[in-house]
Tab-separated table of C-alpha atoms in Angstrom:
chain	number	residue	atom	x	y	z
A	22	MET	CA	-40.229	7.163	18.354
A	23	LEU	CA	-38.528	10.474	17.953
A	24	VAL	CA	-36.467	10.537	21.023
A	25	LEU	CA	-34.889	7.415	19.622
A	26	VAL	CA	-34.255	8.351	16.542
A	27	ILE	CA	-31.776	10.756	17.665
A	28	GLY	CA	-30.042	8.583	20.613
A	29	ALA	CA	-28.621	6.651	16.935
A	30	LEU	CA	-27.606	8.864	15.518
A	31	ALA	CA	-26.138	10.235	18.788
A	32	TYR	CA	-24.206	7.035	18.807
A	33	VAL	CA	-23.299	6.646	15.789
A	34	TYR	CA	-22.360	9.970	15.554
A	35	ILE	CA	-19.706	9.609	18.730
A	36	SER	CA	-18.837	6.367	17.893
A	37	PHE	CA	-17.558	7.447	14.269
A	38	ASN	CA	-16.248	10.932	15.039
A	39	TYR	CA	-13.699	9.232	18.306
A	40	TYR	CA	-13.364	5.632	17.003
A	41	SER	CA	-9.292	4.581	17.833
A	42	PRO	CA	-8.965	0.994	17.836
A	43	ASP	CA	-6.434	-0.322	20.440
A	44	ASP	CA	-2.780	-0.556	19.816
A	45	PRO	CA	-1.303	-4.160	20.009
A	46	ALA	CA	-0.248	-4.652	23.664
A	47	VAL	CA	4.005	-4.999	22.973
A	48	GLU	CA	6.768	-3.339	24.655
A	49	VAL	CA	7.967	-0.004	22.706
A	50	ASP	CA	11.550	-1.085	21.331
A	51	GLN	CA	13.651	2.675	19.993
A	52	GLN	CA	15.466	0.706	17.725
A	53	LYS	CA	13.055	-0.489	16.175
A	54	LEU	CA	11.506	2.782	15.631
A	55	ALA	CA	15.069	4.192	14.757
A	56	TYR	CA	13.918	3.007	11.083
A	57	PHE	CA	11.078	4.952	10.957
A	58	HIS	CA	11.507	8.824	9.865
A	59	ASP	CA	9.921	11.254	8.934
A	60	SER	CA	10.462	12.729	5.270
A	61	TRP	CA	11.027	10.880	1.876
A	62	GLN	CA	14.148	12.944	2.188
A	63	GLU	CA	15.323	10.590	5.429
A	64	CYS	CA	13.717	8.016	3.969
A	65	ARG	CA	16.479	7.482	0.741
A	66	LYS	CA	19.452	8.436	2.419
A	67	ALA	CA	18.216	5.486	5.270
A	68	PHE	CA	18.191	3.426	2.535
A	69	ARG	CA	20.675	4.332	0.335
A	70	ASN	CA	22.870	4.373	3.433
A	71	THR	CA	21.759	0.731	4.759
A	72	ALA	CA	22.175	-0.686	1.162
A	73	GLY	CA	25.834	0.497	1.190
A	74	GLU	CA	26.432	-1.091	4.113
A	75	LEU	CA	24.462	-4.553	3.041
A	76	GLU	CA	26.237	-5.083	-0.183
A	77	ALA	CA	30.211	-4.191	1.932
A	78	GLN	CA	29.325	-7.125	3.816
A	79	VAL	CA	28.061	-9.566	0.940
A	80	GLY	CA	30.441	-8.576	-1.061
A	81	ARG	CA	28.519	-7.480	-4.461
A	82	GLY	CA	25.549	-5.855	-5.197
A	83	GLU	CA	24.048	-2.480	-7.405
A	84	ILE	CA	22.959	-0.141	-5.888
A	85	PHE	CA	21.138	2.288	-8.233
A	86	SER	CA	18.970	5.340	-8.696
A	87	VAL	CA	15.832	6.470	-11.518
A	88	PRO	CA	15.027	9.623	-12.094
A	89	VAL	CA	11.178	10.547	-11.295
A	90	ALA	CA	10.121	13.295	-13.921
A	91	SER	CA	8.011	15.638	-12.348
A	92	LYS	CA	6.481	19.166	-13.175
A	93	THR	CA	6.787	20.612	-9.940
A	94	ASP	CA	10.086	18.465	-8.295
A	95	ARG	CA	13.792	18.098	-9.544
A	96	ASP	CA	15.002	15.735	-7.084
A	97	LEU	CA	12.842	12.542	-7.287
A	98	THR	CA	13.972	9.196	-7.763
A	99	ILE	CA	13.074	4.942	-7.636
A	100	ASP	CA	16.035	3.583	-5.899
A	101	PHE	CA	17.269	0.377	-6.122
A	102	PHE	CA	19.052	-2.543	-4.538
A	103	TYR	CA	20.564	-5.643	-5.846
A	104	ILE	CA	21.670	-8.213	-5.236
A	105	PRO	CA	22.969	-11.312	-7.470
A	106	ALA	CA	22.463	-15.603	-6.633
A	107	ALA	CA	25.902	-16.682	-6.704
A	108	ASP	CA	25.250	-19.526	-7.844
A	109	THR	CA	22.073	-20.282	-9.855
A	110	THR	CA	19.233	-17.677	-11.768
A	111	GLU	CA	16.606	-19.951	-9.793
A	112	LYS	CA	14.932	-17.602	-7.730
A	113	LEU	CA	15.238	-14.255	-7.291
A	114	VAL	CA	12.451	-11.674	-4.713
A	115	VAL	CA	11.223	-8.368	-5.581
A	116	ILE	CA	9.809	-6.701	-2.293
A	117	ILE	CA	8.535	-2.526	-2.991
A	118	SER	CA	7.990	0.526	-1.019
A	119	GLY	CA	5.316	3.065	-1.377
A	120	THR	CA	2.980	1.853	-3.793
A	121	HIS	CA	0.828	4.025	-2.553
A	122	GLY	CA	2.735	6.982	-1.053
A	123	ILE	CA	2.599	7.830	1.982
A	124	GLU	CA	2.257	4.021	2.625
A	125	GLY	CA	6.455	3.784	1.951
A	126	TYR	CA	7.255	4.951	5.130
A	127	VAL	CA	6.525	1.594	6.611
A	128	GLY	CA	7.694	0.035	3.257
A	129	SER	CA	11.027	2.158	3.715
A	130	ALA	CA	10.980	1.123	7.510
A	131	VAL	CA	10.569	-2.025	7.306
A	132	GLN	CA	13.346	-2.869	4.075
A	133	GLN	CA	16.063	-0.503	6.270
A	134	MET	CA	15.000	-3.490	9.411
A	135	LEU	CA	15.429	-5.844	6.385
A	136	MET	CA	19.477	-4.744	5.592
A	137	SER	CA	20.278	-4.145	8.773
A	138	GLU	CA	19.709	-7.580	10.400
A	139	PHE	CA	17.866	-10.439	8.588
A	140	PHE	CA	19.541	-10.173	5.783
A	141	GLU	CA	22.857	-12.301	5.757
A	142	PRO	CA	25.711	-12.730	2.970
A	143	GLY	CA	24.969	-16.545	3.182
A	144	MET	CA	20.879	-16.020	2.500
A	145	PHE	CA	22.304	-15.351	-1.479
A	146	GLU	CA	24.237	-18.239	-2.786
A	147	ASN	CA	20.987	-19.782	-4.117
A	148	THR	CA	18.220	-16.641	-4.225
A	149	GLY	CA	18.441	-12.864	-5.125
A	150	LEU	CA	17.506	-9.619	-4.269
A	151	LEU	CA	15.707	-6.893	-5.554
A	152	LEU	CA	14.966	-4.281	-3.616
A	153	VAL	CA	12.122	-1.003	-4.785
A	154	HIS	CA	12.391	1.616	-3.064
A	155	GLY	CA	9.882	5.067	-2.936
A	156	LEU	CA	8.197	3.635	-6.262
A	157	ASN	CA	5.604	6.194	-5.972
A	158	ALA	CA	8.396	8.886	-4.765
A	159	TRP	CA	6.396	12.391	-5.583
A	160	GLY	CA	3.097	10.587	-2.823
A	161	PHE	CA	5.894	9.893	-0.714
A	162	LYS	CA	7.333	13.049	-0.301
A	163	HIS	CA	4.008	14.687	-0.507
A	164	GLN	CA	2.795	12.238	1.791
A	165	ARG	CA	-0.280	11.181	-0.955
A	166	ARG	CA	-1.025	7.944	-2.036
A	167	PHE	CA	-1.642	8.842	-5.463
A	168	THR	CA	1.181	10.137	-7.477
A	169	GLU	CA	1.230	13.763	-8.732
A	170	ASN	CA	-1.616	13.217	-12.001
A	171	ASN	CA	-3.546	11.542	-8.292
A	172	VAL	CA	-3.361	8.073	-10.283
A	173	ASP	CA	-3.737	4.446	-7.638
A	174	LEU	CA	-0.533	3.329	-8.956
A	175	ASN	CA	-1.823	-0.117	-7.908
A	176	ARG	CA	-4.496	0.621	-10.330
A	177	ASN	CA	-1.962	1.131	-12.913
A	178	PHE	CA	0.124	-1.991	-14.462
A	179	GLY	CA	-0.602	-3.834	-17.514
A	180	THR	CA	0.248	-5.378	-20.448
A	181	ASP	CA	-1.425	-3.150	-22.671
A	182	ARG	CA	-4.670	-0.377	-23.129
A	183	SER	CA	-6.932	-2.135	-22.362
A	184	LEU	CA	-6.557	-1.817	-18.229
A	185	PHE	CA	-8.689	1.368	-18.843
A	186	ASP	CA	-11.546	0.228	-20.725
A	187	THR	CA	-12.850	-1.434	-17.260
A	188	LYS	CA	-15.717	-0.348	-15.653
A	189	ASN	CA	-17.032	0.532	-12.598
A	190	ASP	CA	-21.013	0.650	-12.613
A	191	GLY	CA	-20.356	0.809	-8.945
A	192	PHE	CA	-18.183	4.079	-8.149
A	193	VAL	CA	-20.498	5.290	-10.966
A	194	ALA	CA	-23.746	4.788	-8.906
A	195	LEU	CA	-21.633	6.132	-6.096
A	196	TYR	CA	-19.911	9.126	-7.444
A	197	ASP	CA	-21.636	12.403	-5.686
A	198	MET	CA	-20.832	10.122	-2.463
A	199	LEU	CA	-17.304	9.672	-2.777
A	200	THR	CA	-16.158	13.286	-4.670
A	201	PRO	CA	-17.331	16.029	-3.082
A	202	LYS	CA	-17.210	19.484	-4.576
A	203	GLY	CA	-16.008	22.385	-2.995
A	204	GLU	CA	-13.328	22.562	0.167
A	205	VAL	CA	-12.871	20.597	2.929
A	206	ASN	CA	-15.288	21.751	5.584
A	207	MET	CA	-15.396	18.686	8.579
A	208	SER	CA	-18.609	20.440	10.444
A	209	SER	CA	-20.227	20.225	7.661
A	210	LEU	CA	-23.974	17.796	8.314
A	211	GLY	CA	-22.096	15.253	5.274
A	212	ASP	CA	-18.755	15.186	7.090
A	213	ARG	CA	-20.056	15.179	10.721
A	214	PHE	CA	-22.858	12.009	9.959
A	215	PHE	CA	-21.108	10.951	7.137
A	216	MET	CA	-21.685	7.232	8.930
A	217	VAL	CA	-24.974	7.314	8.410
A	218	THR	CA	-25.092	8.533	4.816
A	219	ALA	CA	-22.736	5.410	4.912
A	220	ILE	CA	-24.992	2.804	6.464
A	221	ASN	CA	-27.567	3.260	4.789
A	222	GLN	CA	-25.358	2.713	1.400
A	223	ILE	CA	-25.008	-0.659	3.149
A	224	ALA	CA	-28.633	-1.206	4.054
A	225	ARG	CA	-29.459	-1.127	0.720
A	226	LYS	CA	-26.012	-2.648	-1.663
A	227	GLY	CA	-24.745	-4.476	1.049
A	228	MET	CA	-20.575	-3.850	2.567
A	229	PRO	CA	-19.075	-5.862	-0.327
A	230	ALA	CA	-21.106	-4.014	-3.650
A	231	LEU	CA	-19.920	-1.364	-1.402
A	232	LEU	CA	-16.148	-1.766	-0.614
A	233	GLN	CA	-15.652	-3.492	-4.393
A	234	ALA	CA	-17.360	0.553	-5.693
A	235	PHE	CA	-14.872	2.595	-3.503
A	236	ALA	CA	-11.844	0.434	-4.291
A	237	GLN	CA	-11.471	-1.070	-6.694
A	238	GLY	CA	-9.953	1.298	-8.773
A	239	GLN	CA	-12.197	3.855	-11.434
A	240	TYR	CA	-10.559	5.048	-14.734
A	241	GLN	CA	-13.093	7.773	-15.854
A	242	TYR	CA	-12.974	10.774	-13.327
A	243	PRO	CA	-9.706	11.910	-12.173
A	244	GLU	CA	-11.074	13.831	-9.676
A	245	GLY	CA	-11.952	10.854	-7.989
A	246	ILE	CA	-10.057	8.875	-5.601
A	247	TYR	CA	-8.920	4.836	-6.657
A	248	PHE	CA	-8.430	7.045	-9.799
A	249	GLY	CA	-6.149	4.032	-12.056
A	250	GLY	CA	-5.089	6.750	-15.038
A	251	GLN	CA	-6.292	7.184	-18.400
A	252	ASP	CA	-3.021	6.104	-19.935
A	253	PHE	CA	0.300	4.134	-17.836
A	254	GLU	CA	2.538	6.069	-15.614
A	255	GLN	CA	5.925	6.840	-16.083
A	256	GLN	CA	6.541	4.131	-13.474
A	257	LYS	CA	5.160	1.154	-15.921
A	258	SER	CA	7.798	1.564	-18.574
A	259	ILE	CA	11.032	2.722	-15.230
A	260	MET	CA	9.975	-0.862	-14.401
A	261	THR	CA	9.732	-2.816	-17.567
A	262	ASP	CA	13.192	-1.873	-17.699
A	263	VAL	CA	14.647	-2.800	-15.029
A	264	LEU	CA	12.821	-6.071	-14.084
A	265	GLY	CA	13.340	-6.955	-17.751
A	266	ARG	CA	17.179	-6.512	-16.757
A	267	ILE	CA	17.391	-8.050	-14.177
A	268	ALA	CA	14.223	-10.119	-12.924
A	269	ALA	CA	14.538	-11.987	-16.536
A	270	ASN	CA	17.845	-13.823	-15.495
A	271	TYR	CA	15.034	-16.258	-12.643
A	272	HIS	CA	12.990	-18.402	-13.351
A	273	THR	CA	10.680	-17.852	-9.985
A	274	ILE	CA	10.250	-14.525	-8.675
A	275	LEU	CA	8.349	-14.047	-5.099
A	276	ASN	CA	7.021	-10.160	-5.213
A	277	LEU	CA	6.526	-8.655	-1.783
A	278	ASP	CA	4.433	-5.217	-2.354
A	279	LEU	CA	3.961	-3.556	1.322
A	280	HIS	CA	1.222	-1.467	1.984
A	281	THR	CA	-0.630	-0.532	4.994
A	282	GLY	CA	-4.437	0.736	5.942
A	283	PHE	CA	-6.686	-2.263	5.051
A	284	GLY	CA	-7.113	-5.186	7.850
A	285	GLU	CA	-7.306	-5.435	11.657
A	286	ARG	CA	-5.008	-3.254	13.589
A	287	SER	CA	-1.653	-3.952	14.190
A	288	GLN	CA	-2.095	-7.573	11.793
A	289	LEU	CA	0.186	-8.256	9.380
A	290	HIS	CA	-2.141	-9.433	5.888
A	291	LEU	CA	-2.087	-11.607	2.224
A	292	PHE	CA	-4.212	-10.011	0.363
A	293	PRO	CA	-3.843	-11.227	-3.574
A	294	ASN	CA	-6.604	-10.985	-6.362
A	295	PRO	CA	-8.157	-13.991	-6.250
A	296	VAL	CA	-6.099	-17.327	-8.325
A	297	ASP	CA	-7.333	-18.685	-11.368
A	298	ASP	CA	-4.194	-21.190	-11.617
A	299	PRO	CA	-4.299	-24.055	-9.407
A	300	GLU	CA	-0.036	-24.094	-9.563
A	301	LEU	CA	0.209	-21.126	-8.791
A	302	LYS	CA	-2.408	-21.409	-5.672
A	303	ILE	CA	-0.908	-24.228	-4.478
A	304	THR	CA	2.950	-22.754	-4.557
A	305	MET	CA	1.409	-19.603	-2.954
A	306	GLU	CA	-0.058	-21.814	-0.104
A	307	ALA	CA	3.758	-23.423	0.252
A	308	VAL	CA	5.406	-20.258	0.190
A	309	PHE	CA	3.585	-18.431	2.957
A	310	GLU	CA	2.567	-21.139	4.673
A	311	GLY	CA	1.389	-21.630	8.683
A	312	TYR	CA	-0.291	-17.186	7.302
A	313	PRO	CA	-3.817	-17.146	6.076
A	314	ILE	CA	-4.267	-15.537	2.777
A	315	ASP	CA	-7.790	-13.424	2.119
A	316	TRP	CA	-7.740	-14.742	-1.223
A	317	GLY	CA	-10.050	-11.564	-2.477
A	318	ASP	CA	-13.408	-13.041	-3.033
A	319	SER	CA	-14.453	-13.038	0.896
A	320	ASP	CA	-17.519	-10.444	2.026
A	321	ASN	CA	-14.336	-8.574	3.930
A	322	PHE	CA	-12.185	-7.678	0.878
A	323	TYR	CA	-11.969	-6.870	-3.245
A	324	THR	CA	-10.786	-7.502	-6.057
A	325	VAL	CA	-8.340	-4.885	-7.384
A	326	SER	CA	-7.621	-3.616	-11.411
A	327	GLY	CA	-4.287	-2.914	-12.992
A	328	GLN	CA	-1.828	-3.582	-8.843
A	329	PHE	CA	2.036	-3.945	-9.717
A	330	VAL	CA	2.927	-7.301	-8.263
A	331	GLU	CA	0.365	-9.133	-10.410
A	332	TYR	CA	2.088	-6.873	-13.858
A	333	ILE	CA	5.930	-8.403	-13.344
A	334	GLY	CA	3.405	-12.053	-14.098
A	335	ALA	CA	2.022	-10.815	-16.754
A	336	MET	CA	5.533	-9.058	-18.795
A	337	MET	CA	7.287	-12.729	-18.722
A	338	PRO	CA	4.217	-15.553	-17.833
A	339	GLU	CA	7.060	-17.741	-18.915
A	340	LYS	CA	8.287	-18.162	-15.824
A	341	MET	CA	6.186	-18.604	-12.357
A	342	SER	CA	5.593	-15.827	-10.329
A	343	ILE	CA	4.450	-15.183	-7.276
A	344	PRO	CA	2.397	-12.020	-5.995
A	345	MET	CA	1.275	-10.897	-3.286
A	346	LEU	CA	0.435	-7.452	-1.306
A	347	MET	CA	1.635	-7.160	2.390
A	348	GLU	CA	-0.948	-4.723	4.647
A	349	PHE	CA	0.025	-3.560	7.653
A	350	GLY	CA	-3.278	-2.704	9.473
A	351	THR	CA	-4.546	0.022	10.741
A	352	LEU	CA	-8.111	0.678	11.250
A	353	ASN	CA	-9.384	-2.835	11.982
A	354	THR	CA	-11.411	-2.373	8.733
A	355	SER	CA	-13.477	-5.498	8.756
A	356	SER	CA	-15.640	-3.711	11.575
A	357	THR	CA	-18.876	-1.178	9.982
A	358	VAL	CA	-17.101	2.199	11.800
A	359	GLY	CA	-13.153	1.009	10.878
A	360	ALA	CA	-15.082	0.479	7.540
A	361	VAL	CA	-16.772	3.332	6.653
A	362	LYS	CA	-14.168	5.449	8.525
A	363	SER	CA	-11.378	4.553	6.334
A	364	ALA	CA	-13.521	5.375	3.415
A	365	HIS	CA	-14.456	8.577	4.377
A	366	ILE	CA	-10.831	10.014	5.543
A	367	SER	CA	-9.912	9.291	1.901
A	368	ILE	CA	-13.016	11.124	-0.147
A	369	VAL	CA	-12.287	14.119	2.216
A	370	GLU	CA	-8.491	13.894	2.061
A	371	ASN	CA	-8.932	13.824	-1.868
A	372	GLN	CA	-11.427	15.962	-1.516
A	373	GLY	CA	-9.316	18.791	0.369
A	374	ALA	CA	-6.120	17.829	-2.546
A	375	HIS	CA	-8.442	19.672	-5.393
A	376	TYR	CA	-10.880	21.746	-3.769
A	377	GLY	CA	-8.564	22.679	-0.682
A	378	TYR	CA	-10.356	23.531	3.033
A	379	LYS	CA	-12.976	25.981	4.435
A	380	ARG	CA	-9.995	26.007	7.688
A	381	GLU	CA	-6.837	25.486	8.792
A	382	LYS	CA	-7.790	22.798	11.961
A	383	ASP	CA	-9.768	20.927	8.742
A	384	SER	CA	-7.105	20.210	6.943
A	385	LEU	CA	-5.149	19.187	10.257
A	386	LYS	CA	-7.852	16.764	11.284
A	387	VAL	CA	-8.073	15.258	7.705
A	388	ARG	CA	-3.454	15.226	7.652
A	389	ALA	CA	-4.348	13.059	11.367
A	390	GLY	CA	-6.423	10.775	9.913
A	391	TYR	CA	-4.389	10.021	6.965
A	392	TYR	CA	-1.621	9.791	8.915
A	393	GLU	CA	-3.510	7.667	11.966
A	394	MET	CA	-4.845	5.132	8.164
A	395	PHE	CA	-1.532	4.542	6.434
A	396	TYR	CA	1.378	5.584	9.250
A	397	PRO	CA	-0.373	5.844	12.789
A	398	PRO	CA	1.862	7.664	15.009
A	399	SER	CA	1.672	5.406	17.570
A	400	GLU	CA	4.751	3.375	18.909
A	401	LYS	CA	3.219	0.688	20.020
A	402	TRP	CA	1.970	0.216	16.300
A	403	ARG	CA	5.033	0.566	14.841
A	404	THR	CA	7.035	-1.121	17.149
A	405	ASN	CA	4.993	-4.801	16.725
A	406	ALA	CA	4.598	-3.849	12.477
A	407	ILE	CA	8.576	-4.253	12.600
A	408	LEU	CA	8.374	-7.717	14.356
A	409	VAL	CA	6.080	-8.925	13.290
A	410	SER	CA	6.817	-8.396	9.164
A	411	ARG	CA	10.696	-9.744	10.039
A	412	LYS	CA	8.923	-12.758	11.499
A	413	MET	CA	6.662	-13.312	8.098
A	414	ILE	CA	9.126	-12.403	6.295
A	415	SER	CA	11.739	-15.025	8.044
A	416	ASP	CA	8.697	-17.670	7.281
A	417	VAL	CA	8.605	-16.515	3.736
A	418	TRP	CA	12.429	-16.933	2.502
A	419	GLU	CA	12.884	-20.205	4.080
A	420	ASN	CA	10.047	-21.995	2.704
A	421	PHE	CA	10.525	-19.690	-1.350
A	422	GLU	CA	14.698	-21.684	-0.689
A	423	GLU	CA	12.645	-25.064	-0.398
A	424	LEU	CA	10.263	-24.718	-3.439
C-alpha cells in the first residue's frame, strides 16, 4: 500500500512540475511575430506609429495619451486611437489591451495587426472605433497582472463603492493556501507537492467551488491574489472621462477586452459573465454567431465582480452595450493539472512580489511560468494567436455591422 501511495505522489509531482501542453500545428509566420515586442515601451511606440499610419489612410482620427500617476514611474500612459464613424453615431467598437498588465503584450500585438492588416477606410462609414492600449500601464511595463497597488483592474470597476463590500467566503476559507508568506522557495515541500494539496481541496469542495474562490475577486486582503481594491483605481476615472466624451455619441457599443491565460491552449475563448437580459443575450449570440460562448455558469468557469467591459454598460444604461472578454488559452485550464498549475503560478508570483525569493533560480522559475501562462514565447502559439484573432474579429465586425 505504501508503495502505491509513493508511486501516486511521484506521478502527481512529475505530471505537475513538468507539465507542458502542445502547441498548435501551424507554420510559424515571421510577419505575424513582428507584432510582438518584449517591452511595454516598444509596444506603446508600435501602437502609436501604427495608429498614425491608419489615421493617415482613413483621413481622420484622434491619437491621444492620458498619463497614469505612479509613485515610482513618471512615464506611464494609457494610449488611445479613435476613428469616428463618418455617417452615423449608431455603432462603436471598443477594443482594449492590457487590463491585466502582462497580458497586454498579446493584446497589443492583436491591435497592431488589426491596424496594419484588417482595418480599411471604408469600414468606418457606419461604425466608429476606439482602441485602448495598455489600460494597466504599470502592470504592463513591470510584467505583472496587477496595478502598482496590487489591484486586479478587472475586479475594480463599478458604478458605486458597494463593489468593495463584495464577499468571497471561499477565498477566506482558503486564505492560507492562496496567500503563503515568506520568500518563495520552489524546492520546498509545499511548492513541490502543491498539486497534492490542491487535489485534496478539489475532492473536498469540488473544482467549480475552488475556481470561484480563487478567481472571483476578493476585497479583504490587499496582499492576496485577485485583490479588487478597497477604492477605485485611477483607471476608472480616466475611462469614465474618455468614454463619456466618445461613447456617449453612440447608441450601440461592442466592448472587446483582450486577455490571455484561461482556457485551452491556442484557442480564443469568449468568457462573459452570465447575462440575465434576454435581449442582450440574443444580441451577443448574433454578434458572435459561429463561436461558442461560455456564459460563466458552467463547471469549467467562474463569475467575476467588477469587470471593465460590464462597467461600460453600467455607466451608460440607456445604451445597448455588448460586453465580451476574449481570452487566448495557454495552459489547458479545463484539465485538473492545467488549472492547478495556473493557480500555483499565480500564487507564487504574488508571494514573490510581496516577500521576495530565496534564490535567483526561484525567481527565474516563477517568471518563466508566468510568461508561459500570460505571454507564451512559443512562435507557433504567437502566430496562431494572430491568425485566430483576425478571423474571429473579422466575423464579429461583420455581424455587428449587420445588427
